[in-house]
Coordinates of C-alpha atoms and ligand atoms in Angstrom, one line a residue:
X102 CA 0.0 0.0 0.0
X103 CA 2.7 2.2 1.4
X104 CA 5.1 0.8 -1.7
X105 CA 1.9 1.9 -4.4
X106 CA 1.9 5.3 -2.7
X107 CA 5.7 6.5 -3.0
X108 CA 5.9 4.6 -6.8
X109 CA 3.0 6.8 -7.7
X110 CA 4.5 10.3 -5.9
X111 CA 8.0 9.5 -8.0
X112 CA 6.3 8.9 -11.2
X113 CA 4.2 12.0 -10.8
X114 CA 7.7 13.9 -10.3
X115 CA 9.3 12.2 -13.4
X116 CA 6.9 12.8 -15.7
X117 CA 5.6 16.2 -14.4
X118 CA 3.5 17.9 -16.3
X119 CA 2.4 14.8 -18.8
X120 CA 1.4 13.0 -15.2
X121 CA -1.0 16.0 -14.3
X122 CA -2.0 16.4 -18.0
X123 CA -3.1 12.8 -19.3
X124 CA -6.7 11.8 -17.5
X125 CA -6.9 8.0 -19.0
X126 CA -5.7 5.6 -16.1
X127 CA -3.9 3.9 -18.2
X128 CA -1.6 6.2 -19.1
X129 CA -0.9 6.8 -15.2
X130 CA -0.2 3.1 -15.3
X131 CA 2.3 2.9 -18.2
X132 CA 3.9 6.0 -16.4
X133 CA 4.4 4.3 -13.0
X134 CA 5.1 0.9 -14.6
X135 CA 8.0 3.2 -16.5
X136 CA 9.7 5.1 -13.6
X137 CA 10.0 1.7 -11.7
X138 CA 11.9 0.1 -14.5
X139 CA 13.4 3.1 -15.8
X140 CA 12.9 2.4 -19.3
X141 CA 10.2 4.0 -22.0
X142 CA 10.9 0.6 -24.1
X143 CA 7.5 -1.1 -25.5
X144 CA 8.5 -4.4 -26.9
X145 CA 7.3 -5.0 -30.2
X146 CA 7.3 -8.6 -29.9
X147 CA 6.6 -10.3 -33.4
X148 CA 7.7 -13.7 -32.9
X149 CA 5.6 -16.5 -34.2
X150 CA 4.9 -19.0 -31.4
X151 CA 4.1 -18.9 -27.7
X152 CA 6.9 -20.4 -26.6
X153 CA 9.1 -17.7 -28.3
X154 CA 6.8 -15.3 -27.0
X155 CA 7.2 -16.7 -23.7
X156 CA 11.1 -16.9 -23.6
X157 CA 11.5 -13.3 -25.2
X158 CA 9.0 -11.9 -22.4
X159 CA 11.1 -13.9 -19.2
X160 CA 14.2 -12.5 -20.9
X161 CA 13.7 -8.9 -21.2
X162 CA 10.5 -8.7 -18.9
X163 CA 12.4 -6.4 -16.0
X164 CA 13.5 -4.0 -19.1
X165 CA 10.6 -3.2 -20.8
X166 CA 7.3 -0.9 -19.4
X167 CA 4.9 -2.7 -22.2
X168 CA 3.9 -5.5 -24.7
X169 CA 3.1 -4.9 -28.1
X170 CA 1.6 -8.1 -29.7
X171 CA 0.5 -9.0 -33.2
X172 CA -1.8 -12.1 -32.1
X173 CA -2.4 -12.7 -35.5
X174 CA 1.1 -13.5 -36.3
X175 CA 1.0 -16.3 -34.0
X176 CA 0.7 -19.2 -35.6
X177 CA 0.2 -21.6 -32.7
X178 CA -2.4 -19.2 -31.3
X179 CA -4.7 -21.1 -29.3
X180 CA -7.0 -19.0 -26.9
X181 CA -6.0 -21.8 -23.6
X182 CA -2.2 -21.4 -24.3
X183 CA -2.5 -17.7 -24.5
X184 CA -3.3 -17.6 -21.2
X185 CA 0.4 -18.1 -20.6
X186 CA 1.6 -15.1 -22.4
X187 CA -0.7 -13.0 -20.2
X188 CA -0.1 -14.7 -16.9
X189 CA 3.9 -13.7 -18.1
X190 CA 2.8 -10.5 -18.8
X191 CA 1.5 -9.8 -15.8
X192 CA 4.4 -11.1 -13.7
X193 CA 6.2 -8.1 -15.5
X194 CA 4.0 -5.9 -14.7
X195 CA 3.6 -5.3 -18.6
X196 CA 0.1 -3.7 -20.0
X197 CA -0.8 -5.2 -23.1
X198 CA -1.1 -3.5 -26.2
X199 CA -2.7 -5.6 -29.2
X200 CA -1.2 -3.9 -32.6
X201 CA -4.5 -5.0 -34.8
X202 CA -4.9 -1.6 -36.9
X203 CA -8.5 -1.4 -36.7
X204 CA -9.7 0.1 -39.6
X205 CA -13.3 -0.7 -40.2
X206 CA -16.4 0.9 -39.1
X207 CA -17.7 1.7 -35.5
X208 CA -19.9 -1.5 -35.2
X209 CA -17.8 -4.3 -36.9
X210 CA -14.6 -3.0 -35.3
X211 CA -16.7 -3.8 -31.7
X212 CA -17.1 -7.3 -33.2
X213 CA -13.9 -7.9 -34.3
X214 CA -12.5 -7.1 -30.6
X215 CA -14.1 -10.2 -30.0
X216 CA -14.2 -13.4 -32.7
X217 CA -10.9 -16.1 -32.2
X218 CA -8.8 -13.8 -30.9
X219 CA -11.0 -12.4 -28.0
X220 CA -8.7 -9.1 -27.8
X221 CA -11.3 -7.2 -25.5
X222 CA -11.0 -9.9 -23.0
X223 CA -7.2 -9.6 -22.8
X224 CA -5.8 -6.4 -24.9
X225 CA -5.2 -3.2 -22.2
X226 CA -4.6 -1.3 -25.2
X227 CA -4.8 -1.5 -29.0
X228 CA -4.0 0.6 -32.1
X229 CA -6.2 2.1 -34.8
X230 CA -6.4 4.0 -37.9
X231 CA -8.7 7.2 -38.3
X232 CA -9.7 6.7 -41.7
X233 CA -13.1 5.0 -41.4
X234 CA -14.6 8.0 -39.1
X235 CA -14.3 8.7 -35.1
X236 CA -16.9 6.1 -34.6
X237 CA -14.4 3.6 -34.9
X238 CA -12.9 4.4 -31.2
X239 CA -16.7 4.0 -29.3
X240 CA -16.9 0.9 -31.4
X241 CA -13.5 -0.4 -29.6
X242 CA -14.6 0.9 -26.4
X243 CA -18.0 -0.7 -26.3
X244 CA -16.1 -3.9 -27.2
X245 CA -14.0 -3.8 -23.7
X246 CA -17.6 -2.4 -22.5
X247 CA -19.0 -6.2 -23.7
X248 CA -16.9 -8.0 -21.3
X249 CA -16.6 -5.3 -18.3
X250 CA -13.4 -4.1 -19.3
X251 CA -11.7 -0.8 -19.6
X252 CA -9.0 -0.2 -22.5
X253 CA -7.6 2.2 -24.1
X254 CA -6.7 3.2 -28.1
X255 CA -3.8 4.9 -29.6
X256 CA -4.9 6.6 -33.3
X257 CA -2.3 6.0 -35.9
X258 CA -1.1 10.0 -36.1
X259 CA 1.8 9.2 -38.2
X260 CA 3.6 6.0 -39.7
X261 CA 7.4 5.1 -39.9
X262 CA 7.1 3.6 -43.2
X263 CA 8.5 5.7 -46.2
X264 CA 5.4 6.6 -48.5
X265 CA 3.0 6.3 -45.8
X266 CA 0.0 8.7 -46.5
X267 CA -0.9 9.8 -43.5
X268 CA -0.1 13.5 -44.2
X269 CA 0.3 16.4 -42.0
X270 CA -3.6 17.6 -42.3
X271 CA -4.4 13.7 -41.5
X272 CA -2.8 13.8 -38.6
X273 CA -4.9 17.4 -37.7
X274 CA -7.6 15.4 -37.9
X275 CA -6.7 12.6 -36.1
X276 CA -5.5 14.6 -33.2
X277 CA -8.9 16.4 -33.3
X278 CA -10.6 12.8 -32.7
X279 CA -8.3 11.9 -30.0
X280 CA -8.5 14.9 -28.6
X281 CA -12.5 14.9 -28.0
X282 CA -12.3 11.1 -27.2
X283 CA -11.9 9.9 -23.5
X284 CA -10.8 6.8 -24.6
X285 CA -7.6 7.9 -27.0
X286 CA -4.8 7.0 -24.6
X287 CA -2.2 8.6 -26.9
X288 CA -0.5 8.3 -30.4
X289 CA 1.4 6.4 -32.5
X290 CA 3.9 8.5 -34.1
X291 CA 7.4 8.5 -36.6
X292 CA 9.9 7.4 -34.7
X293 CA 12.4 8.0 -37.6
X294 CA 11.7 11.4 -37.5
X295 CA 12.8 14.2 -34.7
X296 CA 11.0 16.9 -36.6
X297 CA 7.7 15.0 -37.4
X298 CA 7.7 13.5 -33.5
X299 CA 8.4 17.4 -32.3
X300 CA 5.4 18.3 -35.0
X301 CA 3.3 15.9 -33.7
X302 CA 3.7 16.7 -29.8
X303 CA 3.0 20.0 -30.6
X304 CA 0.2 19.5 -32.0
X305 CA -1.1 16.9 -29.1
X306 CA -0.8 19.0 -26.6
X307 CA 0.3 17.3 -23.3
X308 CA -3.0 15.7 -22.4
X309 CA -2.3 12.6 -24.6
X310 CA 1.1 9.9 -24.6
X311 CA 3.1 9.5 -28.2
X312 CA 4.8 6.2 -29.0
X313 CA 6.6 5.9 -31.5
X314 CA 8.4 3.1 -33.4
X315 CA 10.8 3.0 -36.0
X316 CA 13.6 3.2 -33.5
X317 CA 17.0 1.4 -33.7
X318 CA 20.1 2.0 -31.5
X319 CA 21.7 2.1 -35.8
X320 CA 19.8 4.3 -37.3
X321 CA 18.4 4.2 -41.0
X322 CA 16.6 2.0 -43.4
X323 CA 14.8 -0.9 -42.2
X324 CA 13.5 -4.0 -44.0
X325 CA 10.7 -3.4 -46.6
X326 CA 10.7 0.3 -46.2
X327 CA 11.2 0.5 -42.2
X328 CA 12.8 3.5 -41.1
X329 CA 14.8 4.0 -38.3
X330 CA 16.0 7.0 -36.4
X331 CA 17.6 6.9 -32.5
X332 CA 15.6 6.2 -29.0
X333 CA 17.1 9.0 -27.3
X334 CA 16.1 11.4 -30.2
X335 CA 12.9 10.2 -30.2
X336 CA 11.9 10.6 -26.5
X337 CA 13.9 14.0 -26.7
X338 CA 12.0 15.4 -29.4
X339 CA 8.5 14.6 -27.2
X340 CA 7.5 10.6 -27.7
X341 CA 7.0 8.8 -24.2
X342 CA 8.0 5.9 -25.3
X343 CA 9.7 3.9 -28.2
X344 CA 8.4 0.8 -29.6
X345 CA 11.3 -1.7 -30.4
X346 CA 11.1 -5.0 -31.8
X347 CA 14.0 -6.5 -34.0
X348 CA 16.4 -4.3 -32.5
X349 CA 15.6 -6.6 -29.1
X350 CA 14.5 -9.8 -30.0
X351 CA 17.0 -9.8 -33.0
X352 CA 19.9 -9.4 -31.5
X353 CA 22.6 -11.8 -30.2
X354 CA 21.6 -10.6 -26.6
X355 CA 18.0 -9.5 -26.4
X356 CA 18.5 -9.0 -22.5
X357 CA 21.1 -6.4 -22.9
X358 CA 20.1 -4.8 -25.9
X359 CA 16.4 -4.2 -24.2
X360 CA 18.5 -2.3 -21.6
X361 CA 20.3 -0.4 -23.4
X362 CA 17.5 0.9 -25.4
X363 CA 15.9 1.2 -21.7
X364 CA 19.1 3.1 -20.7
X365 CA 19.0 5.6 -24.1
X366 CA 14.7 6.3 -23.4
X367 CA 15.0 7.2 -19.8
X368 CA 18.6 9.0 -20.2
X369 CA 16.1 11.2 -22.8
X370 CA 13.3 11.5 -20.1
X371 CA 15.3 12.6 -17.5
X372 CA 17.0 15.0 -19.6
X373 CA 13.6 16.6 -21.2
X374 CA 12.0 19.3 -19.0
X375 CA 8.6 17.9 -17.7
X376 CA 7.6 21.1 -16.3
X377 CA 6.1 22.7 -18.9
Ligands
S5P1682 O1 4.2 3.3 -38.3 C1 4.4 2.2 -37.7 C2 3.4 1.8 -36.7 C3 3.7 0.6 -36.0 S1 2.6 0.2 -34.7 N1 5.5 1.5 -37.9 C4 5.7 0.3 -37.2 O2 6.8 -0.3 -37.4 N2 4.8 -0.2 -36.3 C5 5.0 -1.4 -35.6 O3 6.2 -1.3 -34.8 C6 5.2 -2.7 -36.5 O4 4.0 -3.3 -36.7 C7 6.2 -3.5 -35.7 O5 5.5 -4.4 -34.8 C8 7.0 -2.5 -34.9 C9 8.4 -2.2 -35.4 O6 9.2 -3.3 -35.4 P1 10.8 -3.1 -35.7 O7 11.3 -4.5 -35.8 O8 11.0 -2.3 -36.9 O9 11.4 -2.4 -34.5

């Protein structure tokens, strides 16, 4: 109880005047989960099978503040067996953050948190595009509503792909949705870019989180039109975290490579001025 207290007080310090700004409680969460581990590092963790899943998760568990999943990547996905990943997960104190790219319309998206994958009854968080209408985030919210859960969505603001098309008056409108929306948590946002992540926190304000990947300790093109620019940069320029994937879980030693990006986001964090 008395633990909860002081981690809360020292998050609130660290992350100033995002703390007193963001009202979703889930944001609070990733903040304290953050400040304990000292490190802004959301695991992008697109390995194929639960067991990888579950080896990469005890590995780098202690480094990271959140899991990004792709559970349709999986290709032993079975809903029982799942249950492992999350148990794992929540020995790590991890939130869960389901990368599906909703896209569709407010009432099928609702569905579609549900079907095989069940991802209101497990995501904490997921992603999803702007482009059908603002509908689409009350669809996703009255899925967790289905099953008496409470989750939260980043909008796709800006992409790290080259040729993306979500252009600078996209992302005005995007921010405008998230904005008005209760249940937009934060953003996703360029990672390979300082200017378009300093853009972008402008033009969020301070009341929303940015997360951004396209972040590599070597920075510069990526597979298949990945870019990739530097974890401290990023969190300097205004993300609050930076997603990584095969810049853990590809290299030689996913342990230490998770903290040292953990090292190079919170280096950033404490470095930025939180107090607006
Ligand atoms: O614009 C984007 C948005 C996302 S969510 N660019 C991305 O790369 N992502 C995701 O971040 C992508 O789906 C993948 O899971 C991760 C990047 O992986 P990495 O291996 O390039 O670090």
């Amino acid at each position: 109880m008395l633990e909860g207290l002081v981690s809360t007080m020292r998050a609130e310090e660290i992350w100033g005047i995002r703390w007193r700004s963001c009202a979703h409680p889930l944001s609070h969460r990733f903040m304290e989960t953050s400040t304990e581990k000292k490190s802004l590092v959301v695991l992008a963790a697109d390995v194929y099978t639960i067991s990888d899943l579950l080896n990469l998760i005890n590995e780098v568990g202690p480094h990271i503040s959140a899991l990004k999943t792709h559970v349709d990547m999986v290709t032993d996905f079975k809903r029982d067996e799942w249950e492992k990943v999350l148990i794992a997960a929540k020995k790590h104190d991890l939130m869960i953050f389901e990368d599906r790219k909703f896209a569709d319309i407010g009432k099928i998206s609702q569905i579609q948190m549900g079907g095989i994958y069940d991802i209101r009854s497990w995501a904490d968080l997921v992603t999803a595009h702007r482009v059908s209408g603002p509908d689409i985030i009350d669809g996703l919210a009255a899925g967790w509503d289905d099953v008496k859960r409470i989750g939260g969505v980043f909008l796709l603001a800006q992409m790290s792909s080259r040729g993306n098309l979500l252009t600078p008056d996209y992302t005005d409108s995007v921010i405008s949705t998230g904005t008005s929306s209760p249940h937009v948590v934060g953003y996703i946002g360029n990672g390979s870019s300082d200017e378009e992540i300093a853009q972008l926190r402008k033009k969020a304000g301070e009341g929303r989180l940015i997360w951004t990947p396209g972040v590599n300790l070597e920075i510069g093109e990526g597979k298949l039109g990945q870019r990739y620019g530097h974890p401290y940069d990023a969190i300097k320029s205004g993300a609050d975290a930076v997603i990584v994937g095969s810049g853990i879980y590809n290299s030689t030693n996913p342990k230490e490579s998770a903290m040292a990006y953990a090292k190079a986001s919170w280096d950033a964090l404490i470095e930025r001025d939180m107090n607006g």
